[in-house]
XYZ file of C-alpha atoms in Angstrom:
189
model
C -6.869 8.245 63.481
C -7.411 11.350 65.619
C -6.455 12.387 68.778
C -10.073 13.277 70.467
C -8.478 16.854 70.582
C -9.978 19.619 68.795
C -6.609 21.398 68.631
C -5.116 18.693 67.259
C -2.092 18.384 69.346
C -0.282 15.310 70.624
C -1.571 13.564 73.804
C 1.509 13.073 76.024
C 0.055 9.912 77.396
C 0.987 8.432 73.469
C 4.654 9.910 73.589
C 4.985 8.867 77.752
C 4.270 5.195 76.783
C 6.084 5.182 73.598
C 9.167 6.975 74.977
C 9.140 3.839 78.355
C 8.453 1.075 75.980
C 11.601 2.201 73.540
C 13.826 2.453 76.103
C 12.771 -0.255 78.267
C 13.312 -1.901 74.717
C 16.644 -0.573 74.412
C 17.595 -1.112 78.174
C 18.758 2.382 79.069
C 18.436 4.019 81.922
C 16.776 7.453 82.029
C 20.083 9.099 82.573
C 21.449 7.288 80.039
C 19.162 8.302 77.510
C 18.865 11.857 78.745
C 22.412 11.941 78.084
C 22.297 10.390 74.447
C 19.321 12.528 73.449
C 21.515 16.332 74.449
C 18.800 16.330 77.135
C 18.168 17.050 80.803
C 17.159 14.104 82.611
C 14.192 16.312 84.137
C 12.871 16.382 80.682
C 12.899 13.220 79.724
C 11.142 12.265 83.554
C 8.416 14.565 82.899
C 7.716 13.285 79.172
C 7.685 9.777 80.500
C 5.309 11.026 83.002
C 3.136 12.630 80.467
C 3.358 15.862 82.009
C 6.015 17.539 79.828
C 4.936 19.242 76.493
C 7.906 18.564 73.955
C 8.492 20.323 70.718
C 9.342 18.178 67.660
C 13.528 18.755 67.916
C 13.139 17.287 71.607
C 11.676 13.847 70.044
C 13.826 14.257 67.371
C 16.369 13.625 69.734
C 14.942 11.022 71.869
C 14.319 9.166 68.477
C 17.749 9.249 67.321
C 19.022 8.388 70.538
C 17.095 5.198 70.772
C 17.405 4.029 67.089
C 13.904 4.591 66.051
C 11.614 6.348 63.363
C 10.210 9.111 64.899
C 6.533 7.801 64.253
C 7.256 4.953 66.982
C 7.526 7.617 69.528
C 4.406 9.969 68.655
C 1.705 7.324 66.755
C -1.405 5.769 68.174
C -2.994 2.516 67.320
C -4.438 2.577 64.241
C -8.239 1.303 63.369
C -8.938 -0.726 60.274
C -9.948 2.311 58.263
C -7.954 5.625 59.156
C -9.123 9.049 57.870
C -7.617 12.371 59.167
C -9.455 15.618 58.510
C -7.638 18.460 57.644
C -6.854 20.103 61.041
C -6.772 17.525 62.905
C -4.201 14.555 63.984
C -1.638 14.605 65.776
C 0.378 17.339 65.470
C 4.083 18.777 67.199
C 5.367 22.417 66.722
C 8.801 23.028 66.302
C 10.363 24.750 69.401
C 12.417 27.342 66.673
C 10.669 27.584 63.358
C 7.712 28.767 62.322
C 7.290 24.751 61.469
C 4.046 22.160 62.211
C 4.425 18.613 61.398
C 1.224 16.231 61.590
C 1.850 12.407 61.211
C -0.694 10.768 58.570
C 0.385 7.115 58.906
C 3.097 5.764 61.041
C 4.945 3.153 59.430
C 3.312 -0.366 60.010
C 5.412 -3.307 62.010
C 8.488 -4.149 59.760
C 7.717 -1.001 57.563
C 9.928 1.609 58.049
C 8.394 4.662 56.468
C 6.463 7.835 57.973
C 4.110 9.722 55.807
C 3.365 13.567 57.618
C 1.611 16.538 56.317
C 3.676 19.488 56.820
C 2.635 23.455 57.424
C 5.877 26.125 57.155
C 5.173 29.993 57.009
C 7.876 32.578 56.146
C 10.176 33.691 58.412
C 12.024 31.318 60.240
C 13.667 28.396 59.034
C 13.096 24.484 59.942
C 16.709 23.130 61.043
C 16.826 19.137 60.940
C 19.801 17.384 62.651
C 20.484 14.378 61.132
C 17.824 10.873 61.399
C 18.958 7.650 62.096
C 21.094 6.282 59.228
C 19.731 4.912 56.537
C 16.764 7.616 56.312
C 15.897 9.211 53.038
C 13.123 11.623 53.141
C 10.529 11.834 50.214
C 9.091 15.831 49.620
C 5.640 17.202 47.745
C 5.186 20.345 47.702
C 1.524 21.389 47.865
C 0.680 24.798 48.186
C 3.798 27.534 48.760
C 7.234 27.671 47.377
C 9.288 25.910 49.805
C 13.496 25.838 50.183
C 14.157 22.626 51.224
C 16.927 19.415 51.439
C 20.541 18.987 52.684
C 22.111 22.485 54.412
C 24.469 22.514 51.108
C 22.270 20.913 48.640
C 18.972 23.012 49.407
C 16.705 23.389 46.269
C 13.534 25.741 45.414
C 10.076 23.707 45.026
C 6.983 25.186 43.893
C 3.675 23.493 43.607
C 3.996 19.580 42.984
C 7.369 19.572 42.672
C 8.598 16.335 44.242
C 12.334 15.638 45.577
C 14.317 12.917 47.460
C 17.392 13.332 49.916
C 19.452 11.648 52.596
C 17.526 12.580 56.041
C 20.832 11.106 57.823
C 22.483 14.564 56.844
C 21.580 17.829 58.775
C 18.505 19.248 56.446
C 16.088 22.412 56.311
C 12.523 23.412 54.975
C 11.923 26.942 54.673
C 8.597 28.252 53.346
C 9.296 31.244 50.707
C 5.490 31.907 50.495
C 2.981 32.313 53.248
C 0.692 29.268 53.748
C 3.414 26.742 52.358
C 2.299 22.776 52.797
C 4.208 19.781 51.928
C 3.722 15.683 52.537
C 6.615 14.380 53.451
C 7.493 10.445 53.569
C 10.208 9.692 55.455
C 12.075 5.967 54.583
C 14.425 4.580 56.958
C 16.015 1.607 55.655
């Protein structure tokens, strides 16, 4: 699966569609889910558009507001074999940390898990309000030292260091080393 970007960054025509078939799904208006998501209705017009550009806490939002992973709202269809170079995929930015999250496999129809490749440099820390419930979030850290898990339960991880917490609780990642790398798989049950 890549994007046909070089840059590696999301093609809004995957969120627009994504974002108007979850809440045709749901059977919300655009105000309505504007209003759920903590968002201006502008926004969420221009992302269903494809001409906004939304940061990762933005779909976060949406997500959360419509009851979904966040993979259903960012993932492309999938060939029979998928590879992902390093680089490349799709990729969102957080709009206040330091923080670059690149989806590896969305979960499958009836699966409900996320695998993404994470990038986190010094400096700024990765607020996460809470997923829908039921989420638990699986960590590995691969290169870095990285602070990371509920707001009042965060723990130090170094290289391979694995851990498992709630994602329904607000969360953080902060990167205590420059070039700091994780996969994270998120479960939402």
């Amino acid at each position: 699966m890549t994007d046909g970007k070089a840059s590696g960054t999301l093609p809004r025509e995957w969120v627009a569609a994504a974002l108007r078939r979850e809440r045709t799904k749901a059977g919300i208006s655009l105000s309505e889910l504007a209003k759920r998501a903590g968002i201006a209705k502008s926004t969420l017009s221009q992302l269903e558009a494809a001409t906004g550009n939304p940061g990762i806490e933005t779909l976060w939002a949406l997500a959360v507001a419509l009851g979904v992973p966040f993979s259903v709202l960012v993932e492309s269809p999938a060939p029979a074999v998928t590879v992902i170079r390093a680089g490349e995929g799709p990729t969102m930015h957080a709009e206040q940390a330091s923080y670059a999250g690149t989806l590896l496999s969305p979960g499958p129809s009836g699966v409900r898990r996320d695998i993404y490749h994470g990038a986190l440099e010094p400096g700024s820390v990765r607020e996460s309000e809470p997923h829908i419930p039921g989420s638990v979030e699986h960590l590995i850290v691969s290169t870095g030292r990285l602070l990371a898990g509920p707001r009042d339960a965060t723990v130090e991880l170094a290289v391979g260091d694995y851990m498992s917490y709630r994602g329904d609780v607000p969360h953080l990642y902060e990167a205590l080393t420059p070039a700091t790398t994780f996969v994270l798989i998120m479960q939402h049950t």
